[in-house]
PDB file of C-alpha atoms and ligand atoms in Angstrom:
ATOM      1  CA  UNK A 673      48.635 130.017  90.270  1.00 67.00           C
ATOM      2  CA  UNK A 674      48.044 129.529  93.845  1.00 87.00           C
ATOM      3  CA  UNK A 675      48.224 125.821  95.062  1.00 92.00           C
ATOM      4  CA  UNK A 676      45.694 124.571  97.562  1.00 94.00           C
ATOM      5  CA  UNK A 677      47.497 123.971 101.183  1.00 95.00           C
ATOM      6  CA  UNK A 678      47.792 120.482 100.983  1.00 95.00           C
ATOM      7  CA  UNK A 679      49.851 120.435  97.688  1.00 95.00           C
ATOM      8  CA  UNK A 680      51.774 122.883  98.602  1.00 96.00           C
ATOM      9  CA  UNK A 681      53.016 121.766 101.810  1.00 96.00           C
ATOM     10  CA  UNK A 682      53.981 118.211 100.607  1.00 95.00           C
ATOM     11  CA  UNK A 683      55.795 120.009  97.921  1.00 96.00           C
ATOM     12  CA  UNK A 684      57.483 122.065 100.368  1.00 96.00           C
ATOM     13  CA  UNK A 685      58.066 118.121 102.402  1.00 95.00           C
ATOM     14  CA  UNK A 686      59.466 117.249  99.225  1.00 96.00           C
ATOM     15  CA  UNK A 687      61.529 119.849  98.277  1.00 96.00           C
ATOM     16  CA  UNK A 688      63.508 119.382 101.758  1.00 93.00           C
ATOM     17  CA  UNK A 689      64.473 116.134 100.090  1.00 92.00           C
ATOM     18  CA  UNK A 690      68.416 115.658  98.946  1.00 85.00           C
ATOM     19  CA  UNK A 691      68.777 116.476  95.268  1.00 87.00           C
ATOM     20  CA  UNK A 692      65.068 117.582  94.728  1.00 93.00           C
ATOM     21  CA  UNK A 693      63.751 120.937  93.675  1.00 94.00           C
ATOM     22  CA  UNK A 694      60.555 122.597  93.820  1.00 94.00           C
ATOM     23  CA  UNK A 695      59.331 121.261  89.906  1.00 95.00           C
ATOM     24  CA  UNK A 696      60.155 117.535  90.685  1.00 96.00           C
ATOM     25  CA  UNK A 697      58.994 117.703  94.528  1.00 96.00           C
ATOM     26  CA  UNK A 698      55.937 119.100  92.291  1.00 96.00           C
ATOM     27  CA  UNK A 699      55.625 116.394  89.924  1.00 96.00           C
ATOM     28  CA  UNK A 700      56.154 113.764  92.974  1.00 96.00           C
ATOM     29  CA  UNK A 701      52.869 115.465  94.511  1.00 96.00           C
ATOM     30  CA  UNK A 702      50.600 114.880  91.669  1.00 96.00           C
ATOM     31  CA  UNK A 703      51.699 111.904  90.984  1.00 96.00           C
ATOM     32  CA  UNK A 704      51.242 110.941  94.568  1.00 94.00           C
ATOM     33  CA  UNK A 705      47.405 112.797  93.781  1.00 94.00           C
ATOM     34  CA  UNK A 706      46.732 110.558  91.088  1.00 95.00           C
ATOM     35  CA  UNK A 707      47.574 107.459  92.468  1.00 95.00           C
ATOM     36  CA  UNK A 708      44.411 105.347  93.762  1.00 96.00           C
ATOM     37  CA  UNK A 709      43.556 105.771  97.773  1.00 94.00           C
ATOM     38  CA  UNK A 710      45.375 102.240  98.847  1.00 95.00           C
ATOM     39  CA  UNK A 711      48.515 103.068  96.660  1.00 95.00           C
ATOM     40  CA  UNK A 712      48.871 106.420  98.687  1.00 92.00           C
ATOM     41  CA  UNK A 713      47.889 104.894 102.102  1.00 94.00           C
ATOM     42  CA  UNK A 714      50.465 102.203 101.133  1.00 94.00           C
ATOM     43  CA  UNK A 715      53.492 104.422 100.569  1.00 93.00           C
ATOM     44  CA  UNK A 716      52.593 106.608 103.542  1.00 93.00           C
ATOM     45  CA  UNK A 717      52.689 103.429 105.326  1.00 93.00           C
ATOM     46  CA  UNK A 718      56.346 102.551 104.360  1.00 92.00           C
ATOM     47  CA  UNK A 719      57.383 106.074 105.504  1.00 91.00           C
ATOM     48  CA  UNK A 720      55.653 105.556 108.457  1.00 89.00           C
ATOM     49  CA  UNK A 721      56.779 102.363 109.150  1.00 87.00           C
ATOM     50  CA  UNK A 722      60.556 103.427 108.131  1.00 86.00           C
ATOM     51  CA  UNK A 723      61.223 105.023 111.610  1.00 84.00           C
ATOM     52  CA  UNK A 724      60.950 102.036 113.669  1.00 85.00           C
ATOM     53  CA  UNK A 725      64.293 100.687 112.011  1.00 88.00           C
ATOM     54  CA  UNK A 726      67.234 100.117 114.423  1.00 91.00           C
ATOM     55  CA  UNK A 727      70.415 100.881 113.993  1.00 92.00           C
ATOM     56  CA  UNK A 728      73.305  98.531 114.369  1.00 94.00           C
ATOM     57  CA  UNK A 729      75.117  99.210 118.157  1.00 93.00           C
ATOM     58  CA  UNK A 730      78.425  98.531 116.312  1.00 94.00           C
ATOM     59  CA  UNK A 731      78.567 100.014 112.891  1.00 95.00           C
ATOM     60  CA  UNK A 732      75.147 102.135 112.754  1.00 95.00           C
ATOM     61  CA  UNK A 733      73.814 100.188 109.855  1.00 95.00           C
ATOM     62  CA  UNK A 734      70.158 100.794 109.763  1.00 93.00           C
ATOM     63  CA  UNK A 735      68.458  97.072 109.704  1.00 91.00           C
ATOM     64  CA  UNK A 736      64.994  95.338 110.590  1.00 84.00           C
ATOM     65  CA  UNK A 737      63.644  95.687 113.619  1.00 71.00           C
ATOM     66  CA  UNK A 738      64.875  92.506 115.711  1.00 71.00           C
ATOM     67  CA  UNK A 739      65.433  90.639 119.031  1.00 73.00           C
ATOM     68  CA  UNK A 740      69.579  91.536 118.150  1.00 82.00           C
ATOM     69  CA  UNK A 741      71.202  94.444 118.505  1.00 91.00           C
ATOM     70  CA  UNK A 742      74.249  93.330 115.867  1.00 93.00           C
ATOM     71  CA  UNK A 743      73.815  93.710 111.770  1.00 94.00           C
ATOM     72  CA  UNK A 744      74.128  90.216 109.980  1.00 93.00           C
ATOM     73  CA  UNK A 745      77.306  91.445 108.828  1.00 95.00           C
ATOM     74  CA  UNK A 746      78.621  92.353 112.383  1.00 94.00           C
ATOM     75  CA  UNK A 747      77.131  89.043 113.605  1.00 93.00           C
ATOM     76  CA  UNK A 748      78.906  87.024 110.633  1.00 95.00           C
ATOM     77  CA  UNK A 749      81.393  84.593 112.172  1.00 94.00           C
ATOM     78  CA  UNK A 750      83.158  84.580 109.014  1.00 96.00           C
ATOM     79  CA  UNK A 751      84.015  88.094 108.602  1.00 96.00           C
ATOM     80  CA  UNK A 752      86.992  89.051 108.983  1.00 95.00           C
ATOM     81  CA  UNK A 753      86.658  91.420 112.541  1.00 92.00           C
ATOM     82  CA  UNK A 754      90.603  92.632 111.865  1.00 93.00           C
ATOM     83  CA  UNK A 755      89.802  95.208 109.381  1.00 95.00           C
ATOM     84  CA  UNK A 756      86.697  98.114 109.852  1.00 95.00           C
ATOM     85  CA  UNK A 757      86.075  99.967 106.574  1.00 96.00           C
ATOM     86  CA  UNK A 758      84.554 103.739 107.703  1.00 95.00           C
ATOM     87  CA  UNK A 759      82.313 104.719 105.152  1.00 94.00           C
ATOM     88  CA  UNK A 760      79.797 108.003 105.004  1.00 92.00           C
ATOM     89  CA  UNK A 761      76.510 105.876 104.149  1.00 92.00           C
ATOM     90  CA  UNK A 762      74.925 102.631 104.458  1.00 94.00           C
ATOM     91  CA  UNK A 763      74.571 103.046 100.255  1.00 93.00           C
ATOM     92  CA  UNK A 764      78.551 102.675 100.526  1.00 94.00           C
ATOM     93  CA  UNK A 765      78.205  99.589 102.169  1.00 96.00           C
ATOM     94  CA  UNK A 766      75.762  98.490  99.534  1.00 94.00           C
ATOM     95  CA  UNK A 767      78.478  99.333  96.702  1.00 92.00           C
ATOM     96  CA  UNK A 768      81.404  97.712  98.635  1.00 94.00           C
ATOM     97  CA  UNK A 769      79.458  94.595  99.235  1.00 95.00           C
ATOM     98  CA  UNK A 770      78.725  94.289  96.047  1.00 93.00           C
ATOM     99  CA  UNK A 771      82.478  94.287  94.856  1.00 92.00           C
ATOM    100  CA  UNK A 772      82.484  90.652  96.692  1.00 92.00           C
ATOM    101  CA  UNK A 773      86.841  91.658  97.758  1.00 91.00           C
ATOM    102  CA  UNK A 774      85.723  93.181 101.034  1.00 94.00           C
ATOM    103  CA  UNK A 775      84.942  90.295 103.744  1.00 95.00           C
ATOM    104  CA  UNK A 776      85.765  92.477 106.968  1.00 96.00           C
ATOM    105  CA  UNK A 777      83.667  94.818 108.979  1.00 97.00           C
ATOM    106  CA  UNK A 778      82.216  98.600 108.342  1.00 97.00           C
ATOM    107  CA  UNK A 779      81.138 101.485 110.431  1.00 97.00           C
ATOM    108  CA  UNK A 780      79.228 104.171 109.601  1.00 96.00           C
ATOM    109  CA  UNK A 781      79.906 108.182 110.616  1.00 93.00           C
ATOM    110  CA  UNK A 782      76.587 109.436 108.849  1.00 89.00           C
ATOM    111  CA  UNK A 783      76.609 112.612 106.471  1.00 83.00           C
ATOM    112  CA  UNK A 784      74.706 114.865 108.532  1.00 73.00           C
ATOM    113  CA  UNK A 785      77.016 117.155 110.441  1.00 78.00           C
ATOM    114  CA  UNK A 786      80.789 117.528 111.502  1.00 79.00           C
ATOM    115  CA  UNK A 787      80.014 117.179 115.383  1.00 85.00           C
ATOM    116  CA  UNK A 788      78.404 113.834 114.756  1.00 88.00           C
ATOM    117  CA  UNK A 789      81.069 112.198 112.698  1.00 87.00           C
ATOM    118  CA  UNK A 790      83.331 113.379 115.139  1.00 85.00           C
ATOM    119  CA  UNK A 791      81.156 111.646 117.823  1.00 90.00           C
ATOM    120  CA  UNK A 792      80.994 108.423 116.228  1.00 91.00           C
ATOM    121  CA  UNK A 793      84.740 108.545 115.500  1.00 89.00           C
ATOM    122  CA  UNK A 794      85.063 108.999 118.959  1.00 89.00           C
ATOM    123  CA  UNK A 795      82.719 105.839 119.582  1.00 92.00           C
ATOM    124  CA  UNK A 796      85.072 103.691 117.256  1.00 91.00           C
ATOM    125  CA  UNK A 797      87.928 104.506 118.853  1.00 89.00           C
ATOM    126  CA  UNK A 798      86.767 103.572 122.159  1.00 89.00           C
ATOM    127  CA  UNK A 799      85.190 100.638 120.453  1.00 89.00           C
ATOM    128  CA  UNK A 800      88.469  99.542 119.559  1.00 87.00           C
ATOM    129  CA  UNK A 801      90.407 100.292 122.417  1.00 85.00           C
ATOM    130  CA  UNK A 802      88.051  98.433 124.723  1.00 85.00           C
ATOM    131  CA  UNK A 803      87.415  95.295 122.218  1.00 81.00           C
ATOM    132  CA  UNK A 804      90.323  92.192 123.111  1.00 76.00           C
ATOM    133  CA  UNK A 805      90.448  91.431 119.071  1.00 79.00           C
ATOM    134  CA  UNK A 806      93.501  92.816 117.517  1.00 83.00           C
ATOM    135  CA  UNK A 807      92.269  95.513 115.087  1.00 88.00           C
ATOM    136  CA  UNK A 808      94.627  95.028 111.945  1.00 91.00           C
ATOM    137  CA  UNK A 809      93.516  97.782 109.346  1.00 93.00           C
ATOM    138  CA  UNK A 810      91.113 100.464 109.585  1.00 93.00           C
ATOM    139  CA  UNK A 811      90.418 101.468 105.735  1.00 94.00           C
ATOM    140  CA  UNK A 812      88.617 105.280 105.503  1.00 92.00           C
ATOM    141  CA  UNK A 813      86.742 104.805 102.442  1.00 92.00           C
ATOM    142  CA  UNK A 814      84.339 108.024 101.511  1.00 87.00           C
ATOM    143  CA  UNK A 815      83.572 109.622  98.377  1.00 84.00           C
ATOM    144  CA  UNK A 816      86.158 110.997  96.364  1.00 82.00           C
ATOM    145  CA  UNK A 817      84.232 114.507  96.508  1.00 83.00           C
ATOM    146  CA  UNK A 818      85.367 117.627  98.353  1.00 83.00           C
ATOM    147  CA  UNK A 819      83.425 117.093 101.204  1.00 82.00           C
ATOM    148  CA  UNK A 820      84.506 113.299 101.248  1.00 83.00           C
ATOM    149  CA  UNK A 821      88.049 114.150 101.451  1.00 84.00           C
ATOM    150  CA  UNK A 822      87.486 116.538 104.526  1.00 84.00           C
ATOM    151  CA  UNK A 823      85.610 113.926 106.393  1.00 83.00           C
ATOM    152  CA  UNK A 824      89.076 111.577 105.212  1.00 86.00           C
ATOM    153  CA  UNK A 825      91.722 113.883 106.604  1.00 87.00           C
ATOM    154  CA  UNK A 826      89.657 114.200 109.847  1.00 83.00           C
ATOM    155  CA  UNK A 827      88.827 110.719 109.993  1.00 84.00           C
ATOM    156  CA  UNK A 828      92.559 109.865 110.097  1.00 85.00           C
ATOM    157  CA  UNK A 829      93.417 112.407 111.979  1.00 85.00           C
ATOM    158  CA  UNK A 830      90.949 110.633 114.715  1.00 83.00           C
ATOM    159  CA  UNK A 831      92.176 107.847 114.133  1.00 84.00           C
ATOM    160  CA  UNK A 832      95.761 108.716 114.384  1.00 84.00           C
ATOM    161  CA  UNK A 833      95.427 108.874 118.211  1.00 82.00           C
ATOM    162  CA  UNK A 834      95.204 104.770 118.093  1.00 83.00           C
ATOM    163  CA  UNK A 835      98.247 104.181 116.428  1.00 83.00           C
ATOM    164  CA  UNK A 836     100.279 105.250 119.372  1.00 82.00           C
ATOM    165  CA  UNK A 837      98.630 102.277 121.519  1.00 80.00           C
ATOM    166  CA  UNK A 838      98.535 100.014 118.400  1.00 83.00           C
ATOM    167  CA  UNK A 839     101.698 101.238 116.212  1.00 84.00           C
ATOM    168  CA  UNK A 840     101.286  98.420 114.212  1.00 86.00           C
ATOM    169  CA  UNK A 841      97.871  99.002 113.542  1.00 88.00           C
ATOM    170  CA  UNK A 842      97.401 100.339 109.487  1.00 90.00           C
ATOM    171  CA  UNK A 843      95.454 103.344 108.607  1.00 90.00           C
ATOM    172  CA  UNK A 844      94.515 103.186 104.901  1.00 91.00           C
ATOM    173  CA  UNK A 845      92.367 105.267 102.054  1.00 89.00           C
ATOM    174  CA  UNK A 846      91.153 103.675  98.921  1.00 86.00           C
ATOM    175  CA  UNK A 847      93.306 104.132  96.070  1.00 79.00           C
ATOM    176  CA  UNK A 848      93.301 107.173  94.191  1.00 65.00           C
ATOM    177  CA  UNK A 849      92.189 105.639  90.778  1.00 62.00           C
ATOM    178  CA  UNK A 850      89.065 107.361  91.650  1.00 60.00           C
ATOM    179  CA  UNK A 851      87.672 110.224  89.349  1.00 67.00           C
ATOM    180  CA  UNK A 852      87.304 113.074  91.443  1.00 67.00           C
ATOM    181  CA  UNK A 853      84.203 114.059  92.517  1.00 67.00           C
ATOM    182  CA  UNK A 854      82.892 110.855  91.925  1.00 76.00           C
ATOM    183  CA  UNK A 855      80.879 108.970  94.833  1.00 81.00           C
ATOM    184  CA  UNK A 856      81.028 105.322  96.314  1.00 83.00           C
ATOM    185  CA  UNK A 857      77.353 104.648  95.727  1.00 81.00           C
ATOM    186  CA  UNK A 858      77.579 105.962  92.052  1.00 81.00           C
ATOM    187  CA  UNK A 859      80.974 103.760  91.212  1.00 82.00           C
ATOM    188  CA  UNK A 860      80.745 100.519  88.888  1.00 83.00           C
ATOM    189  CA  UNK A 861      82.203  97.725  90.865  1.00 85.00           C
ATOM    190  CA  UNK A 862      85.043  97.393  88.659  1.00 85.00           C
ATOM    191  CA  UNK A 863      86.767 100.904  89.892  1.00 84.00           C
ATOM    192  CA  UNK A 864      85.378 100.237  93.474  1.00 86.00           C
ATOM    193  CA  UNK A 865      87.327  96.830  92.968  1.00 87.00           C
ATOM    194  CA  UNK A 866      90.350  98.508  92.225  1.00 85.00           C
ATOM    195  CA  UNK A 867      90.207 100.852  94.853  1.00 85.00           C
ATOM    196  CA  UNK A 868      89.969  98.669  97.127  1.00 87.00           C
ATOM    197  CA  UNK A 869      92.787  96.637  96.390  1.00 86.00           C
ATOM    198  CA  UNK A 870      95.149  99.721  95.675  1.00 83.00           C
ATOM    199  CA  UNK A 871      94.294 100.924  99.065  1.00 87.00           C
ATOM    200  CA  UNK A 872      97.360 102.571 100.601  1.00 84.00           C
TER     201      UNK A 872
HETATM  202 ZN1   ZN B1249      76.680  96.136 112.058  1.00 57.07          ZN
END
């Protein structure tokens, strides 16, 4: 069966999506078709709307669209600015939040490719090296995947550079009580808790 245009090239739209194969980007599309016309023009207004988000000029959290350029965790007097958590996702921050034992600062390196997470390393380092607060503890804290522990080893290895200016600056991982393979975003707040506090 041969799919009019249209269809096909959402589903194609769809498909590019993380996780999603042809059949569900499929299913997404007629459901989409059977929706009324203001239900579709509403949710192609949210995706519309979603690239005018900002990004957060010192941990790349994606937030509202507003006269500051700082997250309202960054601009939170009562955070604790001694310890940056470097997670893979703003979802991460979501799941640490949540955990209510984590009252210091994030920043994010993204997912999308090496040279960028290198880049933003990079930018934290600097960050830190030009910022007149004492930097305590820099946890790494990505998924306990394959690709999570690359983006660990490299992270610290970045990082590593710092300690010779700050040598008693701490470089720390969540603990290991983490089920391989298993991602932040995915973890019940009691095993994120206790990563988090068996951080070494
Ligand atoms: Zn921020």
């Amino acid at each position: 069966m041969v799919l009019p245009r249209v269809i096909q090239n959402l589903i194609d739209e769809f498909s590019k999506l993380p996780s999603v194969g042809p059949r569900q980007a499929a299913r997404f599309v007629f459901y989409l078709l059977n929706q009324s016309k203001e239900e579709t023009e509403k949710f192609a207004k949210k995706l519309f709307v979603l690239k005018k988000i900002k990004y957060c000029s010192f941990c790349n959290r994606a937030m509202e669209s507003t006269a500051t350029h700082l997250c309202d965790i960054c601009k939170n007097k009562d955070r604790d600015r001694a310890t940056i958590c470097v997670v893979e996702k703003d979802t991460d921050i979501e799941s640490l939040e949540k955990t209510k034992r984590y009252n210091g600062l994030y920043y994010v390196i993204g997912t999308e490719d090496e040279k960028k997470q290198l880049e933003r390393l990079k930018t934290l380092i600097e960050k830190i090296k030009k910022s007149s607060k004492k930097i305590g503890e820099i946890i790494i804290a990505t998924d306990a995947t394959t690709e999570g522990e690359t983006i660990a080893l490299y992270a610290a290895r970045q990082l590593a550079e710092l300690k010779k200016a700050y040598p008693e600056l701490k470089i720390t991982r969540l603990g290991r009580g983490l089920s391989t393979g298993s991602e932040l975003e995915y973890m019940d707040e009691d095993t994120l808790t206790n990563a988090l506090l068996g951080r070494k």
